[in-house]
XYZ file of C-alpha atoms in Angstrom:
634
model
C 0.000 0.000 0.000
C 2.749 2.396 0.977
C 4.681 1.578 -2.180
C 1.539 2.112 -4.315
C 0.951 5.578 -2.864
C 4.566 6.516 -3.480
C 4.641 5.324 -7.076
C 1.236 6.764 -7.963
C 1.303 9.965 -5.937
C 0.422 12.107 -8.967
C -2.570 9.911 -9.814
C -3.678 9.940 -6.193
C -3.399 13.737 -6.161
C -5.614 14.061 -9.253
C -8.164 11.608 -7.874
C -8.354 13.465 -4.589
C -8.695 16.713 -6.485
C -11.541 15.328 -8.571
C -13.339 13.240 -5.969
C -12.725 14.882 -2.593
C -12.885 18.529 -3.572
C -14.461 18.839 -7.032
C -16.902 21.543 -6.127
C -14.582 24.305 -5.029
C -12.951 24.534 -8.435
C -16.223 25.587 -9.965
C -16.280 28.961 -8.254
C -13.349 31.019 -7.104
C -13.811 34.327 -5.311
C -14.099 36.256 -8.544
C -16.002 33.408 -10.166
C -18.535 33.425 -7.364
C -18.959 37.187 -7.661
C -19.556 36.909 -11.388
C -21.887 33.963 -10.919
C -24.215 36.122 -8.865
C -24.629 38.632 -11.645
C -28.082 38.857 -13.178
C -28.784 36.555 -16.081
C -31.385 34.249 -17.504
C -32.244 31.304 -15.264
C -31.164 27.989 -16.803
C -32.372 25.779 -13.932
C -33.997 26.007 -10.512
C -33.407 23.932 -7.377
C -35.666 24.292 -4.335
C -36.920 27.604 -5.702
C -33.400 29.031 -6.186
C -32.226 29.900 -9.689
C -29.026 28.839 -11.437
C -28.224 31.610 -13.902
C -26.570 31.611 -17.289
C -23.645 33.424 -15.662
C -23.162 30.644 -13.111
C -23.307 28.047 -15.863
C -20.744 29.874 -18.023
C -18.417 30.371 -15.060
C -18.684 26.736 -14.015
C -17.941 25.468 -17.514
C -14.939 27.756 -17.958
C -13.581 26.606 -14.599
C -14.062 22.959 -15.588
C -12.160 23.456 -18.847
C -9.343 25.306 -17.057
C -9.103 22.569 -14.430
C -8.817 19.841 -17.053
C -6.237 21.855 -18.983
C -4.156 22.235 -15.834
C -4.330 18.527 -15.033
C -3.751 17.290 -18.606
C -1.905 19.957 -20.619
C -1.802 17.767 -23.738
C -5.553 17.230 -23.769
C -7.361 18.934 -26.644
C -9.675 21.386 -24.881
C -11.946 21.430 -27.945
C -13.637 18.269 -26.688
C -15.208 20.426 -23.960
C -16.287 23.113 -26.422
C -19.488 21.359 -27.469
C -23.171 21.762 -26.537
C -23.187 18.306 -24.929
C -20.141 19.094 -22.785
C -21.645 22.396 -21.695
C -24.927 20.732 -20.790
C -23.040 18.105 -18.774
C -21.587 20.978 -16.741
C -25.106 22.274 -16.049
C -26.203 18.817 -14.916
C -23.195 18.618 -12.548
C -24.033 22.085 -11.254
C -27.632 21.066 -10.574
C -26.507 17.850 -8.886
C -24.156 19.768 -6.621
C -26.897 22.242 -5.721
C -29.358 19.415 -4.951
C -26.910 17.579 -2.694
C -25.833 20.739 -0.894
C -29.489 21.598 -0.298
C -30.047 18.123 1.140
C -26.959 18.513 3.344
C -28.160 21.887 4.628
C -31.672 20.666 5.383
C -30.261 17.508 6.987
C -27.833 19.540 9.145
C -24.878 17.555 7.804
C -22.073 19.900 8.818
C -18.555 18.363 8.940
C -16.622 19.056 12.126
C -13.450 21.133 12.249
C -11.516 17.939 13.022
C -12.888 16.239 9.890
C -11.965 19.275 7.794
C -8.441 19.380 9.240
C -7.972 15.650 8.595
C -9.116 15.959 4.987
C -6.821 18.909 4.317
C -3.955 17.061 6.016
C -4.461 14.075 3.718
C -4.402 16.201 0.554
C -1.063 15.415 -1.196
C -1.188 18.768 -2.971
C -1.082 20.540 0.378
C 1.455 18.068 1.796
C 3.856 19.070 -0.979
C 3.810 22.632 0.376
C 5.052 21.664 3.843
C 8.604 22.404 4.846
C 11.071 20.104 6.610
C 9.615 21.185 9.975
C 6.144 20.118 8.874
C 4.785 23.658 8.718
C 2.717 24.742 5.747
C 4.311 27.329 3.465
C 1.461 29.821 3.671
C 2.882 32.063 0.943
C 2.956 29.169 -1.539
C -0.439 27.969 -0.322
C -1.993 31.381 -0.961
C -0.262 31.692 -4.335
C -1.528 28.327 -5.598
C -5.081 29.106 -4.506
C -4.931 32.629 -5.922
C -4.271 31.176 -9.381
C -7.715 29.578 -9.117
C -9.349 32.745 -7.785
C -9.468 31.448 -4.212
C -8.396 32.475 -0.733
C -7.481 29.911 1.962
C -10.738 30.725 3.735
C -12.757 30.294 0.549
C -10.977 27.057 -0.320
C -11.548 25.569 3.121
C -15.193 26.614 2.987
C -15.613 24.776 -0.319
C -13.897 21.654 1.062
C -16.245 21.744 4.033
C -19.231 22.047 1.678
C -17.992 19.142 -0.394
C -17.573 16.950 2.673
C -21.180 17.724 3.552
C -22.196 16.870 -0.010
C -20.464 13.489 0.211
C -22.201 12.715 3.482
C -25.523 12.905 1.637
C -24.692 10.169 -0.868
C -22.170 8.042 1.054
C -24.880 6.801 3.389
C -26.460 5.149 0.339
C -23.617 4.276 -2.028
C -21.005 3.270 0.560
C -23.243 0.802 2.400
C -24.180 -1.503 -0.466
C -23.076 -5.145 -0.430
C -23.645 -8.340 -2.383
C -23.743 -11.920 -1.140
C -22.424 -14.793 -3.296
C -26.018 -15.772 -4.131
C -26.881 -12.207 -5.165
C -23.722 -12.008 -7.244
C -24.550 -15.204 -9.108
C -28.167 -14.097 -9.603
C -26.934 -10.855 -11.160
C -23.992 -12.122 -13.222
C -25.134 -15.561 -14.396
C -27.882 -14.303 -16.743
C -25.973 -11.142 -17.599
C -22.861 -13.047 -18.758
C -24.706 -16.017 -20.257
C -23.736 -16.961 -23.833
C -25.899 -18.382 -26.586
C -25.089 -20.128 -29.838
C -27.225 -18.658 -32.612
C -27.688 -18.629 -36.372
C -28.936 -15.428 -37.994
C -30.789 -14.902 -41.255
C -30.796 -11.231 -42.312
C -33.455 -9.558 -44.457
C -31.918 -6.291 -45.682
C -33.878 -3.447 -47.335
C -31.315 -3.061 -50.107
C -32.164 -6.577 -51.288
C -35.739 -5.415 -51.943
C -35.085 -1.990 -53.472
C -35.320 -3.268 -57.059
C -38.777 -4.676 -56.347
C -40.198 -1.295 -55.277
C -42.291 0.678 -57.771
C -43.605 4.175 -57.052
C -45.678 6.703 -59.015
C -45.552 10.482 -59.018
C -48.801 10.429 -57.097
C -47.133 8.327 -54.382
C -44.259 10.807 -54.160
C -46.489 13.870 -54.022
C -48.657 12.268 -51.336
C -45.594 11.512 -49.211
C -44.337 15.076 -49.704
C -47.665 16.579 -48.581
C -47.815 14.339 -45.514
C -44.205 15.121 -44.501
C -43.781 18.751 -45.521
C -41.985 19.693 -42.291
C -39.333 17.082 -42.991
C -38.176 19.015 -46.035
C -38.323 22.476 -44.508
C -34.977 24.239 -44.844
C -33.927 26.057 -41.662
C -32.859 29.671 -41.472
C -29.154 29.948 -42.158
C -26.441 32.427 -42.922
C -23.020 32.608 -44.517
C -20.837 34.361 -41.968
C -17.354 35.611 -41.338
C -15.771 35.888 -37.915
C -12.539 36.643 -36.086
C -11.202 35.235 -32.826
C -8.755 36.874 -30.435
C -7.127 34.343 -28.112
C -3.793 33.674 -26.455
C -2.499 31.715 -29.451
C -3.123 34.634 -31.791
C -1.512 37.034 -29.314
C 1.552 34.790 -28.931
C 2.183 34.854 -32.671
C 2.995 38.525 -32.432
C 5.106 38.259 -29.269
C 8.887 38.555 -29.462
C 10.835 37.490 -26.362
C 14.146 39.310 -25.966
C 17.389 37.602 -25.057
C 17.737 39.769 -21.953
C 14.251 38.873 -20.741
C 15.032 35.192 -21.204
C 18.261 35.378 -19.207
C 16.606 37.375 -16.431
C 13.786 34.842 -16.267
C 16.357 32.037 -16.150
C 18.130 33.621 -13.188
C 14.853 34.067 -11.350
C 13.809 30.442 -11.853
C 17.042 28.468 -11.503
C 15.926 26.793 -8.288
C 12.625 25.674 -9.802
C 14.286 24.428 -12.973
C 16.801 22.390 -11.016
C 13.982 20.475 -9.364
C 13.651 19.157 -5.824
C 16.150 17.184 -3.835
C 15.296 13.474 -4.001
C 16.145 10.762 -1.515
C 16.285 7.026 -1.793
C 15.358 4.920 1.181
C 14.509 1.412 2.222
C 12.106 0.607 5.013
C 10.671 -2.152 7.129
C 6.971 -1.788 7.815
C 5.055 -3.499 10.579
C 1.446 -2.790 9.760
C -0.985 -1.411 12.323
C -3.814 0.730 10.892
C -4.485 3.974 12.750
C -7.968 2.757 13.732
C -6.681 -0.592 15.076
C -7.085 -1.333 18.808
C -4.341 0.213 20.935
C -3.160 -3.208 22.091
C -2.594 -4.205 18.447
C -0.654 -1.002 17.734
C 1.450 -1.483 20.888
C 2.288 -5.033 19.824
C 3.308 -3.854 16.324
C 5.452 -1.075 17.792
C 7.224 -3.522 20.120
C 8.021 -5.787 17.172
C 9.339 -2.811 15.167
C 11.592 -1.783 18.073
C 12.983 -5.309 18.293
C 13.747 -5.285 14.553
C 15.352 -1.835 14.943
C 17.763 -3.243 17.511
C 18.623 -6.047 15.080
C 19.358 -3.788 12.096
C 21.343 -1.380 14.257
C 23.662 -4.279 15.124
C 23.926 -5.369 11.471
C 23.171 -2.411 9.146
C 24.493 -4.351 6.171
C 21.747 -6.939 6.653
C 18.919 -4.369 6.386
C 17.707 -5.660 3.008
C 17.635 -9.311 4.139
C 15.804 -8.405 7.341
C 13.303 -6.350 5.332
C 12.620 -9.237 2.936
C 11.852 -11.570 5.846
C 9.955 -9.194 8.118
C 8.522 -6.165 6.281
C 4.768 -6.232 5.772
C 4.769 -3.736 2.885
C 3.854 -5.963 -0.112
C 5.124 -3.366 -2.569
C 8.699 -3.176 -1.327
C 9.461 -6.184 0.897
C 10.566 -8.396 -2.022
C 13.065 -5.662 -3.008
C 14.611 -5.512 0.435
C 12.398 -2.586 1.415
C 13.725 -0.341 -1.388
C 11.415 2.592 -2.197
C 13.556 4.108 -4.968
C 13.952 7.905 -5.164
C 11.216 10.253 -3.966
C 10.850 13.991 -3.393
C 8.979 15.900 -0.729
C 5.249 15.424 -0.945
C 5.406 11.823 -2.169
C 5.305 10.202 1.283
C 3.138 10.687 4.355
C 4.437 13.493 6.553
C 5.929 11.495 9.424
C 7.824 9.200 7.047
C 9.013 12.114 4.913
C 10.207 14.143 7.901
C 12.244 11.217 9.183
C 13.750 10.350 5.782
C 14.817 13.942 5.048
C 16.403 14.286 8.509
C 18.776 11.337 7.965
C 22.254 11.330 6.521
C 23.232 8.797 3.877
C 23.558 5.347 5.458
C 21.792 6.282 8.700
C 18.904 4.306 10.157
C 15.950 6.065 11.773
C 14.210 5.369 15.034
C 10.798 3.690 14.806
C 8.500 6.048 12.843
C 4.726 5.901 13.304
C 2.297 6.525 10.449
C -1.310 5.719 9.597
C -0.029 2.482 8.040
C 1.892 1.245 11.085
C 5.523 1.492 12.215
C 8.543 1.998 9.961
C 12.282 1.600 10.234
C 13.975 3.690 7.561
C 17.461 3.451 6.111
C 18.566 6.312 3.856
C 20.526 4.780 0.975
C 21.182 7.720 -1.385
C 20.657 11.450 -1.926
C 20.129 13.054 -5.321
C 20.814 16.773 -5.097
C 19.032 19.187 -7.454
C 21.002 19.507 -10.687
C 21.463 22.954 -12.133
C 20.453 23.101 -15.804
C 22.226 25.353 -18.255
C 20.512 28.265 -19.963
C 20.761 26.636 -23.396
C 19.369 23.377 -22.051
C 16.156 24.998 -20.796
C 15.906 27.790 -23.345
C 12.939 26.315 -25.301
C 11.013 25.757 -22.072
C 11.811 29.249 -20.793
C 10.821 30.861 -24.069
C 7.477 29.041 -24.117
C 6.739 29.983 -20.497
C 7.727 33.608 -20.897
C 5.832 33.950 -24.167
C 2.744 32.527 -22.443
C 3.080 34.955 -19.538
C 3.644 37.958 -21.760
C 0.751 36.957 -24.011
C -1.556 36.687 -20.986
C -0.551 40.170 -19.882
C -0.908 41.555 -23.419
C -4.273 39.923 -23.972
C -6.083 42.257 -21.584
C -4.762 45.249 -23.505
C -5.639 43.818 -26.922
C -9.056 42.667 -25.691
C -10.037 46.297 -25.173
C -8.736 47.229 -28.635
C -10.664 44.306 -30.143
C -13.878 45.178 -28.310
C -13.744 48.804 -29.377
C -12.646 48.018 -32.931
C -15.494 45.650 -33.843
C -17.963 48.231 -32.515
C -16.465 51.384 -34.027
C -16.117 49.885 -37.538
C -19.203 47.738 -37.373
C -19.624 47.130 -41.121
C -16.495 45.004 -41.529
C -14.147 42.757 -39.574
C -11.184 43.380 -41.846
C -9.924 46.565 -40.122
C -9.608 44.966 -36.684
C -8.200 41.774 -38.210
C -5.497 43.741 -40.022
C -4.730 45.855 -36.974
C -4.261 42.861 -34.660
C -2.949 40.462 -37.341
C -5.925 38.119 -36.997
C -7.459 35.839 -39.616
C -10.946 36.502 -40.925
C -12.581 33.072 -41.150
C -15.697 32.163 -43.124
C -18.402 29.573 -42.643
C -21.407 28.800 -44.895
C -24.820 27.589 -43.765
C -24.540 28.569 -40.093
C -27.787 28.097 -38.120
C -29.172 29.539 -34.903
C -28.200 26.482 -32.867
C -24.758 24.851 -32.879
C -24.388 22.117 -35.458
C -23.870 18.585 -34.030
C -20.192 18.129 -33.325
C -19.422 21.824 -33.853
C -16.412 23.251 -32.039
C -14.826 26.646 -31.677
C -16.521 30.031 -31.923
C -19.534 28.840 -33.917
C -20.405 26.293 -31.234
C -20.954 29.100 -28.739
C -24.691 29.788 -28.189
C -24.120 33.400 -27.119
C -22.236 34.242 -30.298
C -24.910 32.587 -32.458
C -27.656 34.435 -30.596
C -25.909 37.753 -31.304
C -25.244 36.752 -34.922
C -28.938 36.105 -35.579
C -30.164 39.236 -33.804
C -32.324 41.471 -36.058
C -29.721 44.249 -36.284
C -26.963 41.831 -37.263
C -29.148 40.207 -39.948
C -30.695 43.320 -41.451
C -27.710 45.670 -41.357
C -24.941 43.063 -41.633
C -23.213 44.612 -38.610
C -20.501 43.016 -36.521
C -21.651 41.433 -33.299
C -20.195 42.795 -30.097
C -17.029 41.126 -28.819
C -18.251 38.009 -27.003
C -16.266 35.889 -24.562
C -16.459 32.354 -25.920
C -13.954 30.818 -23.511
C -11.109 31.629 -21.120
C -9.012 34.372 -22.778
C -11.047 34.035 -25.991
C -13.075 36.802 -27.653
C -14.945 36.556 -30.946
C -16.991 38.777 -33.228
C -18.941 37.705 -36.302
C -21.083 39.217 -39.026
C -23.655 37.939 -41.498
C -22.547 38.088 -45.136
C -25.640 36.429 -46.597
C -28.875 35.450 -44.870
C -31.487 32.943 -46.073
C -34.809 32.753 -44.241
C -36.365 29.416 -43.365
C -38.533 28.048 -46.180
C -40.259 24.974 -47.494
C -38.942 24.034 -50.965
C -41.373 23.131 -53.734
C -41.929 19.458 -54.519
C -39.965 19.762 -57.755
C -36.860 20.861 -55.826
C -36.833 17.807 -53.556
C -38.448 15.224 -55.819
C -35.352 13.005 -55.951
C -34.905 13.123 -52.184
C -38.588 12.211 -51.736
C -38.217 9.297 -54.122
C -35.230 7.895 -52.192
C -37.123 8.151 -48.904
C -40.239 6.461 -50.272
C -38.248 3.645 -51.885
C -36.229 3.081 -48.691
C -39.393 3.050 -46.581
C -41.166 0.529 -48.796
C -38.066 -1.657 -49.119
C -37.790 -1.754 -45.327
C -41.467 -2.718 -45.050
C -40.987 -5.478 -47.615
C -37.911 -6.842 -45.820
C -39.806 -6.879 -42.523
C -42.818 -8.698 -44.010
C -40.587 -11.241 -45.719
C -38.661 -11.830 -42.472
C -41.830 -12.263 -40.436
C -43.217 -14.713 -43.007
C -39.991 -16.752 -42.918
C -40.080 -16.777 -39.110
C -43.603 -18.228 -39.096
C -42.591 -20.869 -41.633
C -39.541 -21.931 -39.608
C -41.490 -22.053 -36.367
C -44.018 -24.314 -38.066
C -41.373 -26.497 -39.740
C -37.936 -26.121 -38.043
C -36.358 -28.832 -40.215
C -36.726 -26.613 -43.293
C -34.151 -24.160 -41.988
C -31.169 -23.275 -44.145
C -29.137 -20.833 -42.106
C -25.608 -19.382 -41.945
C -22.902 -20.856 -39.715
C -23.540 -20.561 -35.946
C -21.857 -17.951 -33.726
C -21.758 -17.667 -29.945
C -22.800 -14.262 -28.659
C -23.021 -12.562 -25.272
C -23.395 -9.057 -23.934
C -19.606 -8.794 -23.947
C -19.024 -10.346 -27.382
C -21.499 -9.481 -30.122
C -19.521 -11.205 -32.903
C -20.340 -8.199 -35.134
C -24.044 -8.934 -34.870
C -26.453 -5.965 -34.514
C -27.248 -5.120 -30.906
C -30.946 -5.843 -31.524
C -30.033 -9.380 -32.609
C -27.875 -10.054 -29.547
C -30.491 -8.753 -27.110
C -33.341 -10.633 -28.799
C -31.338 -13.872 -28.645
C -30.422 -13.415 -24.974
C -33.929 -12.424 -23.879
C -35.755 -15.220 -25.648
C -37.111 -18.121 -23.490
C -34.722 -21.076 -23.569
C -36.935 -23.784 -22.092
C -37.158 -25.634 -25.401
C -34.278 -25.465 -27.870
C -33.726 -25.011 -30.708
C -36.085 -22.021 -30.883
C -36.733 -19.311 -33.459
C -37.287 -15.598 -32.730
C -37.390 -12.534 -34.926
C -36.473 -8.915 -34.363
C -36.605 -5.599 -36.170
C -33.072 -4.267 -36.649
C -34.095 -0.762 -37.658
C -33.239 -1.108 -41.314
C -34.474 -4.602 -41.976
C -35.370 -7.742 -40.072
C -33.512 -10.728 -38.620
C -34.632 -14.289 -37.939
C -32.607 -15.962 -35.185
C -32.305 -19.638 -34.358
C -31.114 -20.255 -30.766
C -29.293 -23.589 -30.656
C -27.988 -23.824 -27.110
C -27.226 -21.885 -23.940
C -23.701 -21.765 -22.545
C -23.491 -20.765 -18.872
C -21.335 -17.954 -17.547
C -17.676 -18.901 -17.439
C -16.272 -19.711 -14.008
C -14.798 -16.672 -12.276
C -11.192 -16.583 -11.119
C -11.935 -13.959 -8.464
C -15.245 -14.337 -6.665
C -14.448 -11.547 -4.184
C -13.806 -9.117 -7.020
C -17.105 -10.122 -8.659
C -18.999 -9.464 -5.420
C -17.288 -6.111 -5.073
C -18.233 -5.181 -8.638
C -21.897 -6.135 -8.153
C -21.980 -4.227 -4.866
C -20.550 -1.206 -6.653
C -23.190 -1.434 -9.401
C -25.916 -1.801 -6.808
C -24.585 1.164 -4.846
C -24.474 3.290 -8.009
C -28.053 2.350 -8.862
C -29.231 3.129 -5.332
C -27.302 6.403 -5.387
C -28.943 7.430 -8.672
C -32.379 6.477 -7.355
C -31.771 8.524 -4.213
C -30.618 11.487 -6.300
C -33.773 11.210 -8.438
C -35.821 11.277 -5.238
C -33.990 14.409 -4.066
C -34.565 16.082 -7.448
C -38.272 15.473 -7.074
C -38.287 16.604 -3.436
C -36.498 19.865 -4.217
C -38.456 20.495 -7.440
C -35.575 20.601 -9.909
C -36.447 22.226 -13.229
C -34.122 22.514 -16.226
C -35.023 25.607 -18.240
C -32.197 25.255 -20.767
C -33.032 22.723 -23.471
C -30.916 19.610 -23.768
C -28.891 19.583 -27.032
C -30.501 17.570 -29.787
C -28.912 14.227 -30.575
C -26.835 14.210 -33.792
C -28.773 13.062 -36.836
C -28.008 9.514 -37.897
């Protein structure tokens, strides 16, 4: 366990950040202030509104958080209507759970708050050798997220209360072996089947239609052919990338920045240690902890007499499964990677020294310091590309505020064209045909932003072809657009869409013919099974579809299996399938029954947690006023 935490400290830090304190990142001090500004309500919880401003702020904070955690991640995946709506759903969920916590008087104690903060590896990394928190660094890190220590701790406290609401449901689920088998046996059952497909394309040549048929279909489905309002537009975007293109970093600035950051660039001192762990969890009975400590002290006396035998003694006696086989070796680690008591002891030793018995939440340790890796100074030329990128980013961020004002004024003052501001700031005027009032499925970038589209289709922008105001479409991103050509919504005449109508009618009738043929064949096979002439059998399950349509797999698995072979049929959307079920193969034996029970218990807990959340939504009268994005057309 101790070895796992050491090796995966960065992963643990991210998980804690996401799971223990996800809510505070949504609103910093400035973010909270802006979230309270007036705006259209997008949802209500218990009679309290969530505004468009709160939603925008929350989504921007989410994107920034993910960028900080995974710099190489393409942030465009969050710049979609679906991603934005997911943020609103998370915001509503948080508000529901916090309301439940408040009404249930679930207020975490100061001791619980202090323990949670003490277990945060991000905060642990800011502690000095004496164990004291570097308050200046602590404030600086929080300030980057628009937070103060008081605000941060308040959000952690709120999140602990939030978790208390759901943990009473999700953390108490369990599954017996009988329940596990009842859940997994049918779910992981396999069936051998043979499938006969009836595809519409095989019937297309048999379809005949008249002009009267086509015109009748057109009249009955006029709305299907209605062309939406759309516009050909041009737009410009001012963001950090465009600002950086015009930034020139001087040699002197680079060298000054290098001098100021030498210590950071050199990295932290790292130490290598081996340890012997006698486990005794912090919540174990005192007698058990006393017994473990006594054993550790006896082993300490042994290794003090024979320091050279430390590795052999660790292999035979250490109870840390991650390091015992390696003689207790923990490899190199820096400050913040280990629990505080262990770290303090390791960084107080000299090379070759052995510590006294060190207590931690895991038990009792004996530590031998085996090596020290001092920070290595890096030359200017070695880090020049990194320094240039960092400094360019910093200078661009500072310059952006200045250029944002120029951009905002420019698109307003010369409202009949975007070219002047684009030329002045060296931006690219982009074009896009057929833009509609709502973001297109899968759209990214400026034209996926609802606020920009709303401004673009405002009456003044359409009629006078004026630039929109500068609109913030993301963190450090401004955009303005203008309509070049506008086409009102209209219903085309039959002659314009005749060929499209014909294709739809033929496809519809071919599908109907394939379904009728499949159903007729199914009845014939059920009446006379011996007449079947079917493709080779395949064995399918929920985990392995064998490239069969999902409708086929589910129909085969749901069909009664009392008498086999049996025939069933199913509609597969475009066509029909007749399925012969030959035999049932039971779920394969599990190699880890305990893991299976844990998985079923987790599923059950998730289902109970969702049901409880649905109950809370009903109790607190949740209403979404923003429409859910339409599913992409298939």
